[in-house]
Amino acid sequence: MIPGAFDYHRPATIEDAVTLLASLGEEASILAGGHSLIPLMKTRLASPDHLVDLSGIGNLKGITVAGGDIVIGAMTTQFELIASEDLARHIPIIAETSRLIADPQIRYKGTFGGNVANGDPGNDMPALMMALGATYRVHGPDGGRDVAAREFYHGAYYTALEHGEILTSVRIPVPPAGHGYAYEKLKRKVGDYATAAAAVVITMAGGTCTSASIGLTNVSETPLWASEASALLVGTRLDKPSVDAALAAAEAITNPASDMRGPAEYRTKMAGIMLRRALERARSRTEA
Amino acid sequence: MTKSHIELTINGRTVEALVEPRTLLIHFLREQQNLTGAHIGCDTGHCGACTVDMDDMSVKSCMTFAVQAHGASITTIEGVANADGTLSALQEGFRMMHGLQCGFCTPGMILRAHRLLQENPAPTEDEIRHGISGNLCRCTGYVNIVKSIQYAAAKINGTPFQEAAE
């Protein structure tokens, strides 16, 4: 399978990339790791006239601790997320999620920015970023702006990113020390998108849940932040009736497609089961 | 469309070429460099038969444009043997442990295992299985591939190789 012809550009700065995108117009696509875009180009579902490769822009990579936040450059790869000691110490759920994305080869090239920016509801990072309350930094012709992850996803492949804008970094508030976390993903095989998946971040004090945030992957047109389900857990001891109520609230906001991963009803139920498992594992990891 | 000039190192040799931007790395290697060891299996990024080592990463060369390899250092199966032409530890492991039947997946398996052992010189069976989870084999059932990699790890580390009980 041979992609359609295109012109290749490798700008050295983010400003050059933004200028290029503005001058090339709608027929230009951004190339990051390429592991979502190139398959689409090979099947001709995408045939951009121009590719603007971000790999020559040095300062789009890296993980920095900045005050109470961690900032991750868009071109940081999944492999680098897994290897990061800063992330292992402060937000270990990011590496746990990365390990469940695709396969080793793809994790060397696949980027964090591409995963959050391209709007595929099957991607795993978006629901996690919603659960963590992350903020995306976006650069365009009019300068930079910030978009909350929870406001970013409007539909399948339809996001707050305007044409000509580039997502350059993600700022994530570090959850409190001793927080519990888990990402649970049901998939048919290595490399598959989730049948359903759940991200959970909680804090506990004296056996009582003091905060909870839940994200759900691939059970709707967009990743979901289950705010009502999260709120139902706060102030409880995560006893069975409370967890059951949160599960019901989470399942109620899903709207999965019936596809080769299963009928919609099954996938909704699996979202609940992933959430139950994630809550159990998150609780076992809390240090309070 | 304008051709791009690329310069890269392949198996220790400096190569300069003009490529169409849409040329995939696997096609560049096989058709322009006559390095036909890396295979096109699924052509969709699932099977790993096209895996090569690029700047210390295992990369699926059917999912990468040749222009993205500009400035890179690439090793293919043709560059894996020892300098004197004898088999590398991994090649020997696949031979001794019967790690292949039809052999189609083998170049990708060996290149992937090469990088795995660079990062984790003494992997457990579980780590090997996760490590090669991006490479499909339709013949062996993986048991002998895992043994082949364990054999190679033991040889490289100078430790005795003990075949796991089945």
Coordinates of C-alpha atoms in Angstrom, one line a residue:
Chain A
M1 CA 0.0 0.0 0.0
I2 CA 1.6 3.3 -1.2
P3 CA 0.5 6.6 0.2
G4 CA -0.5 9.4 -2.2
A5 CA 2.2 11.9 -3.2
F6 CA 3.0 14.8 -0.9
D7 CA 5.6 17.5 -0.2
Y8 CA 7.6 17.1 2.9
H9 CA 8.6 19.9 5.3
R10 CA 10.7 19.8 8.4
P11 CA 10.6 23.2 10.1
A12 CA 13.2 23.8 12.9
T13 CA 11.0 26.0 15.1
I14 CA 7.4 26.0 16.2
E15 CA 7.0 29.5 14.7
D16 CA 8.2 28.2 11.3
A17 CA 5.8 25.3 11.6
V18 CA 2.8 27.6 12.3
T19 CA 3.8 29.9 9.4
L20 CA 4.1 26.9 7.1
L21 CA 0.7 25.5 8.1
A22 CA -0.9 28.9 7.5
S23 CA 0.6 29.2 4.1
L24 CA 0.0 25.6 3.0
G25 CA -3.7 25.7 4.0
E26 CA -6.1 22.9 4.6
E27 CA -4.3 20.3 2.5
A28 CA -1.4 20.2 5.0
S29 CA -1.2 17.7 7.9
I30 CA 1.0 17.6 10.9
L31 CA 3.4 14.6 11.2
A32 CA 4.4 13.6 14.7
G33 CA 5.2 9.9 15.3
G34 CA 3.1 9.0 12.2
H35 CA 1.7 5.8 13.6
S36 CA -1.9 7.0 13.3
L37 CA -1.5 9.2 10.2
I38 CA 0.7 6.9 8.0
P39 CA -1.8 3.9 8.1
L40 CA -4.5 6.3 7.1
M41 CA -2.4 7.6 4.2
K42 CA -1.5 4.0 3.1
T43 CA -5.2 3.2 2.8
R44 CA -5.8 6.6 1.2
L45 CA -8.3 7.6 3.9
A46 CA -6.0 10.6 4.2
S47 CA -4.1 12.1 1.3
P48 CA -2.6 15.4 2.4
D49 CA -0.6 17.4 -0.2
H50 CA 1.9 18.5 2.4
L51 CA 3.3 16.9 5.6
V52 CA 4.8 19.2 8.2
D53 CA 7.1 17.0 10.3
L54 CA 7.5 18.3 13.9
S55 CA 10.5 16.0 14.6
G56 CA 13.1 18.7 13.8
I57 CA 11.7 21.1 16.5
G58 CA 14.0 20.3 19.5
N59 CA 12.0 21.9 22.3
L60 CA 8.8 19.8 21.8
K61 CA 10.3 16.9 23.6
G62 CA 10.8 16.3 27.3
I63 CA 9.2 16.0 30.8
T64 CA 9.7 18.8 33.3
V65 CA 8.6 19.3 36.9
A66 CA 7.3 22.8 37.2
G67 CA 6.0 23.7 40.7
G68 CA 3.1 21.5 41.4
D69 CA 2.7 20.5 37.8
I70 CA 4.4 18.3 35.3
V71 CA 4.8 19.6 31.7
I72 CA 5.2 17.0 28.9
G73 CA 6.3 18.1 25.4
A74 CA 4.0 17.0 22.6
M75 CA 6.8 15.0 20.8
T76 CA 7.7 13.0 23.9
T77 CA 7.2 9.3 22.9
Q78 CA 5.2 6.7 24.8
F79 CA 8.6 4.9 25.4
E80 CA 10.0 8.0 27.0
L81 CA 6.9 8.3 29.2
I82 CA 7.4 4.8 30.4
A83 CA 11.1 5.4 31.1
S84 CA 10.6 8.7 33.0
E85 CA 11.7 8.6 36.6
D86 CA 9.8 11.9 37.3
L87 CA 6.6 10.5 36.0
A88 CA 7.1 7.2 37.9
R89 CA 7.5 9.2 41.1
H90 CA 4.7 11.8 40.7
I91 CA 2.1 10.5 38.2
P92 CA 2.7 6.7 37.7
I93 CA -0.7 6.2 36.0
I94 CA 0.8 7.7 32.9
A95 CA 3.4 5.0 32.4
E96 CA 0.8 2.4 33.4
T97 CA -1.4 3.6 30.6
S98 CA 1.4 4.0 28.1
R99 CA 2.3 0.3 28.5
L100 CA -1.2 -0.6 27.3
I101 CA -0.9 1.4 24.1
A102 CA -0.1 -0.5 20.9
D103 CA 3.1 -2.6 21.0
P104 CA 6.8 -1.9 21.8
Q105 CA 7.8 -0.8 18.3
I106 CA 4.9 1.7 18.1
R107 CA 5.6 3.1 21.6
Y108 CA 9.1 4.1 20.4
K109 CA 7.7 6.3 17.8
G110 CA 4.1 7.1 18.9
T111 CA 3.9 10.5 20.6
F112 CA 2.0 11.7 23.6
G113 CA 0.9 14.9 21.7
G114 CA -0.3 12.8 18.8
N115 CA -2.3 10.6 21.1
V116 CA -4.1 13.4 22.8
A117 CA -4.5 15.7 19.8
N118 CA -5.8 13.6 16.9
G119 CA -9.2 13.0 18.5
D120 CA -9.5 9.3 18.0
P121 CA -11.9 8.1 20.7
G122 CA -9.9 4.8 20.9
N123 CA -6.8 6.6 22.1
D124 CA -6.0 6.0 25.8
M125 CA -4.4 9.2 26.9
P126 CA -7.3 11.6 26.4
A127 CA -9.6 10.0 29.1
L128 CA -6.6 9.9 31.4
M129 CA -5.8 13.6 30.8
M130 CA -9.5 14.5 31.5
A131 CA -9.3 12.5 34.8
L132 CA -6.1 14.2 35.8
G133 CA -7.4 17.7 34.9
A134 CA -4.7 18.4 32.3
T135 CA -4.4 21.6 30.2
Y136 CA -3.2 21.5 26.6
R137 CA -1.0 24.3 25.2
V138 CA -1.8 25.1 21.6
H139 CA 0.1 27.4 19.2
G140 CA -1.4 29.0 16.2
P141 CA -1.1 32.1 13.9
D142 CA -2.5 34.3 16.7
G143 CA -0.1 33.0 19.4
G144 CA -0.6 30.5 22.1
R145 CA -3.7 29.5 24.1
D146 CA -4.6 26.9 26.7
V147 CA -7.5 24.5 26.4
A148 CA -8.6 22.2 29.3
A149 CA -8.5 18.5 28.3
R150 CA -12.1 18.3 29.6
E151 CA -13.1 21.0 27.0
F152 CA -11.0 19.7 24.1
Y153 CA -12.9 16.8 22.6
H154 CA -16.0 17.6 20.6
G155 CA -16.6 14.5 18.5
A156 CA -14.7 11.7 16.8
Y157 CA -11.6 13.3 15.3
Y158 CA -13.2 16.7 16.0
T159 CA -11.4 18.7 18.7
A160 CA -10.9 22.3 19.9
L161 CA -7.8 22.4 17.7
E162 CA -8.3 24.7 14.7
H163 CA -6.6 24.0 11.4
G164 CA -3.1 25.6 11.5
E165 CA -2.8 25.1 15.3
I166 CA -0.3 22.8 16.9
L167 CA -0.6 21.2 20.3
T168 CA 2.9 21.8 21.8
S169 CA 2.7 20.6 25.4
V170 CA 0.4 19.3 28.2
R171 CA 0.5 20.6 31.8
I172 CA -0.7 18.1 34.4
P173 CA -1.3 19.0 38.1
V174 CA 0.6 16.4 40.2
P175 CA -1.9 14.4 42.3
P176 CA -1.3 14.5 46.1
A177 CA 1.4 12.1 47.4
G178 CA -0.1 8.8 48.4
H179 CA -2.9 9.0 45.9
G180 CA -4.3 5.8 44.4
Y181 CA -4.5 5.2 40.7
A182 CA -5.2 2.6 38.1
Y183 CA -5.9 2.3 34.3
E184 CA -7.8 -0.8 33.4
K185 CA -8.2 -1.6 29.7
L186 CA -10.1 -4.5 28.2
K187 CA -8.7 -5.3 24.7
R188 CA -8.9 -8.3 22.5
K189 CA -5.1 -8.5 21.8
V190 CA -1.9 -6.5 22.0
G191 CA -2.2 -3.5 19.7
D192 CA -6.0 -3.3 19.8
Y193 CA -8.0 -0.3 20.9
A194 CA -10.0 -0.7 24.1
T195 CA -13.3 -2.5 24.1
A196 CA -13.7 -0.3 27.2
A197 CA -11.2 1.3 29.6
A198 CA -11.3 3.3 32.8
A199 CA -8.8 5.7 34.4
V200 CA -9.2 6.3 38.1
V201 CA -7.3 8.7 40.4
I202 CA -8.4 8.9 44.1
T203 CA -7.3 10.1 47.5
M204 CA -8.3 8.5 50.8
A205 CA -8.1 9.7 54.4
G206 CA -8.9 7.4 57.3
G207 CA -10.7 4.9 55.0
T208 CA -12.9 7.7 53.4
C209 CA -12.5 8.8 49.8
T210 CA -11.6 12.5 49.8
S211 CA -11.4 13.0 46.0
A212 CA -12.1 10.9 42.9
S213 CA -11.7 11.5 39.2
I214 CA -12.7 9.0 36.5
G215 CA -12.1 8.9 32.8
L216 CA -13.6 6.4 30.3
T217 CA -12.0 5.4 27.0
N218 CA -13.6 4.3 23.7
V219 CA -17.2 4.1 24.9
S220 CA -18.5 7.2 23.2
E221 CA -17.7 9.5 20.3
T222 CA -15.3 11.2 22.6
P223 CA -13.3 10.3 25.7
L224 CA -15.5 10.8 28.8
W225 CA -14.9 12.5 32.1
A226 CA -17.4 10.8 34.5
S227 CA -17.9 13.8 36.8
E228 CA -21.1 12.6 38.4
A229 CA -19.7 9.1 39.1
S230 CA -16.6 10.7 40.6
A231 CA -18.6 13.0 42.9
L232 CA -20.7 10.0 44.1
L233 CA -17.6 8.4 45.6
V234 CA -16.4 11.4 47.6
G235 CA -17.2 11.1 51.3
T236 CA -17.9 7.3 51.0
R237 CA -15.8 4.4 52.2
L238 CA -15.9 3.0 48.7
D239 CA -18.3 0.3 50.1
K240 CA -20.2 -1.8 47.6
P241 CA -23.4 0.3 47.4
S242 CA -21.4 3.5 46.8
V243 CA -19.3 1.8 44.1
D244 CA -22.4 0.3 42.5
A245 CA -24.0 3.8 42.4
A246 CA -20.9 5.3 40.7
L247 CA -20.7 2.4 38.2
A248 CA -24.4 3.0 37.3
A249 CA -23.7 6.8 36.8
A250 CA -20.6 6.0 34.7
E251 CA -22.4 3.5 32.5
A252 CA -25.3 5.9 32.0
I253 CA -23.0 8.4 30.2
T254 CA -21.6 5.9 27.8
N255 CA -22.8 5.6 24.2
P256 CA -20.5 3.1 22.5
A257 CA -20.9 1.8 18.9
S258 CA -21.7 -1.8 18.3
D259 CA -18.7 -3.1 16.4
M260 CA -16.3 -6.0 16.1
R261 CA -15.4 -5.3 19.8
G262 CA -18.9 -6.2 20.8
P263 CA -22.5 -4.9 21.0
A264 CA -23.1 -1.5 22.6
E265 CA -24.7 -3.1 25.8
Y266 CA -21.7 -5.3 26.3
R267 CA -19.2 -2.5 25.9
T268 CA -21.2 -0.3 28.4
K269 CA -21.1 -3.2 30.9
M270 CA -17.4 -3.6 30.3
A271 CA -16.8 0.1 31.0
G272 CA -18.5 -0.6 34.4
I273 CA -16.3 -3.6 35.1
M274 CA -13.1 -1.8 34.1
L275 CA -14.2 1.0 36.5
R276 CA -14.8 -1.5 39.3
R277 CA -11.4 -3.1 38.9
A278 CA -9.7 0.3 38.6
L279 CA -11.3 1.5 41.8
E280 CA -10.3 -1.6 43.7
R281 CA -6.7 -1.4 42.4
A282 CA -6.6 2.4 43.0
R283 CA -7.8 1.9 46.6
S284 CA -5.2 -0.8 47.3
R285 CA -2.5 1.7 46.2
T286 CA -3.5 4.6 48.4
E287 CA -1.2 5.2 51.3
A288 CA -3.8 6.5 53.7
Chain B
M1 CA 6.4 16.4 -6.0
T2 CA 9.9 17.4 -4.9
K3 CA 12.3 14.6 -4.1
S4 CA 14.1 14.8 -0.8
H5 CA 17.8 14.2 -0.3
I6 CA 18.5 11.9 2.6
E7 CA 21.8 10.8 4.2
L8 CA 21.8 8.0 6.7
T9 CA 23.9 5.1 8.0
I10 CA 22.8 1.5 7.2
N11 CA 24.6 -1.4 8.8
G12 CA 27.6 0.9 9.3
R13 CA 27.7 2.2 5.7
T14 CA 26.9 5.8 4.9
V15 CA 24.2 6.1 2.2
E16 CA 23.0 9.1 0.3
A17 CA 19.9 9.0 -1.8
L18 CA 17.1 11.0 -3.4
V19 CA 13.7 9.7 -2.3
E20 CA 10.1 10.6 -3.0
P21 CA 8.7 11.8 0.3
R22 CA 6.0 9.1 0.2
T23 CA 8.6 6.3 -0.1
L24 CA 8.2 4.1 3.0
L25 CA 11.4 3.0 4.7
I26 CA 10.8 -0.7 4.0
H27 CA 10.5 0.0 0.2
F28 CA 13.7 2.2 0.3
L29 CA 15.6 -0.6 2.1
R30 CA 14.3 -3.4 -0.1
E31 CA 14.1 -1.8 -3.5
Q32 CA 16.7 1.0 -3.5
Q33 CA 19.2 -0.6 -1.2
N34 CA 18.6 -4.3 -2.1
L35 CA 18.3 -5.2 1.5
T36 CA 15.5 -7.7 1.3
G37 CA 15.9 -9.2 4.8
A38 CA 13.2 -7.0 6.4
H39 CA 9.9 -8.3 5.1
I40 CA 6.5 -6.7 4.2
G41 CA 4.0 -8.9 6.1
C42 CA 0.8 -7.2 6.9
D43 CA 1.6 -3.7 5.6
T44 CA -0.5 -2.3 8.4
G45 CA 1.8 -2.0 11.3
H46 CA 0.6 -5.1 13.1
C47 CA 3.0 -8.0 12.3
G48 CA 6.5 -6.6 12.9
A49 CA 8.1 -8.5 10.0
C50 CA 9.5 -5.2 8.8
T51 CA 11.1 -4.3 12.1
V52 CA 14.6 -2.7 11.9
D53 CA 16.7 -1.0 14.5
M54 CA 16.8 2.8 14.0
D55 CA 18.7 5.1 16.4
D56 CA 18.4 2.5 19.2
M57 CA 14.7 1.9 18.7
S58 CA 12.9 -1.0 17.1
V59 CA 10.9 0.6 14.3
K60 CA 8.3 -0.8 11.9
S61 CA 9.8 0.3 8.6
C62 CA 6.4 -0.1 6.8
M63 CA 5.0 2.7 9.1
T64 CA 7.9 5.1 8.6
F65 CA 8.8 7.3 5.6
A66 CA 12.4 7.1 4.4
V67 CA 12.6 10.9 4.8
Q68 CA 12.0 10.4 8.5
A69 CA 15.2 8.3 8.6
H70 CA 17.4 11.2 7.4
G71 CA 20.4 11.4 9.7
A72 CA 19.5 8.1 11.4
S73 CA 21.6 5.0 12.0
I74 CA 19.8 1.8 10.9
T75 CA 20.6 -1.9 11.4
T76 CA 18.8 -4.5 9.4
I77 CA 19.1 -8.3 9.6
E78 CA 21.9 -8.1 7.0
G79 CA 24.0 -6.2 9.6
V80 CA 23.5 -8.4 12.6
A81 CA 26.1 -11.1 12.1
N82 CA 29.5 -10.8 13.8
A83 CA 32.2 -8.9 11.9
D84 CA 34.0 -12.2 11.0
G85 CA 30.8 -13.5 9.4
T86 CA 29.9 -15.9 12.2
L87 CA 26.4 -15.9 13.6
S88 CA 25.5 -13.4 16.4
A89 CA 24.3 -14.8 19.7
L90 CA 20.7 -14.3 18.6
Q91 CA 21.1 -15.8 15.2
E92 CA 22.8 -18.8 16.8
G93 CA 20.0 -19.0 19.4
F94 CA 17.3 -19.1 16.7
R95 CA 19.3 -21.9 14.9
M96 CA 20.0 -24.0 18.0
M97 CA 16.5 -23.7 19.5
H98 CA 14.6 -24.1 16.3
G99 CA 13.2 -20.5 16.7
L100 CA 11.8 -20.5 13.1
Q101 CA 9.9 -22.6 10.7
C102 CA 9.1 -20.7 7.6
G103 CA 11.4 -17.8 8.6
F104 CA 9.3 -15.0 7.4
C105 CA 9.0 -13.3 10.8
T106 CA 12.6 -14.1 11.8
P107 CA 14.4 -10.9 10.7
G108 CA 11.9 -8.8 12.6
M109 CA 12.0 -11.1 15.6
I110 CA 15.8 -10.9 15.8
L111 CA 16.0 -7.2 15.4
R112 CA 13.3 -6.7 18.0
A113 CA 15.0 -9.2 20.4
H114 CA 18.4 -7.4 19.7
R115 CA 17.0 -4.1 21.1
L116 CA 15.2 -5.9 24.0
L117 CA 18.4 -7.5 25.1
Q118 CA 20.2 -4.1 24.9
E119 CA 17.7 -2.6 27.2
N120 CA 17.2 -5.6 29.4
P121 CA 20.1 -8.1 29.2
A122 CA 18.5 -10.8 31.4
P123 CA 14.8 -10.7 30.7
T124 CA 12.3 -13.1 32.3
E125 CA 10.1 -15.2 30.0
D126 CA 7.3 -12.8 30.7
E127 CA 9.4 -9.8 29.8
I128 CA 10.5 -11.5 26.6
R129 CA 6.9 -12.3 25.6
H130 CA 5.8 -8.7 26.3
G131 CA 9.0 -7.5 24.5
I132 CA 8.1 -9.3 21.3
S133 CA 4.4 -8.6 21.5
G134 CA 4.6 -6.4 18.4
N135 CA 5.9 -9.3 16.3
L136 CA 3.6 -12.1 15.0
C137 CA 4.7 -15.6 14.1
R138 CA 2.2 -17.9 12.5
C139 CA 4.3 -21.1 12.7
T140 CA 6.1 -21.7 16.0
G141 CA 3.6 -20.8 18.7
Y142 CA 6.4 -18.6 20.1
V143 CA 7.7 -21.2 22.6
N144 CA 10.9 -21.8 20.6
I145 CA 11.3 -18.1 19.8
V146 CA 11.3 -17.3 23.6
K147 CA 13.9 -20.1 24.1
S148 CA 16.0 -18.7 21.3
I149 CA 16.1 -15.3 23.0
Q150 CA 16.9 -16.9 26.4
Y151 CA 19.7 -18.8 24.7
A152 CA 21.1 -15.6 23.3
A153 CA 20.8 -13.7 26.6
A154 CA 22.6 -16.5 28.4
K155 CA 25.4 -16.6 25.8
I156 CA 25.9 -12.9 25.9
N157 CA 25.9 -12.8 29.7
G158 CA 28.2 -15.8 30.0
T159 CA 25.6 -17.7 32.1
P160 CA 24.5 -21.3 31.6
F161 CA 21.4 -21.7 29.5
Q162 CA 18.8 -23.9 31.0
E163 CA 15.9 -24.9 28.8
A164 CA 12.6 -24.3 30.7
A165 CA 10.5 -27.3 31.3
E166 CA 7.4 -27.5 29.0

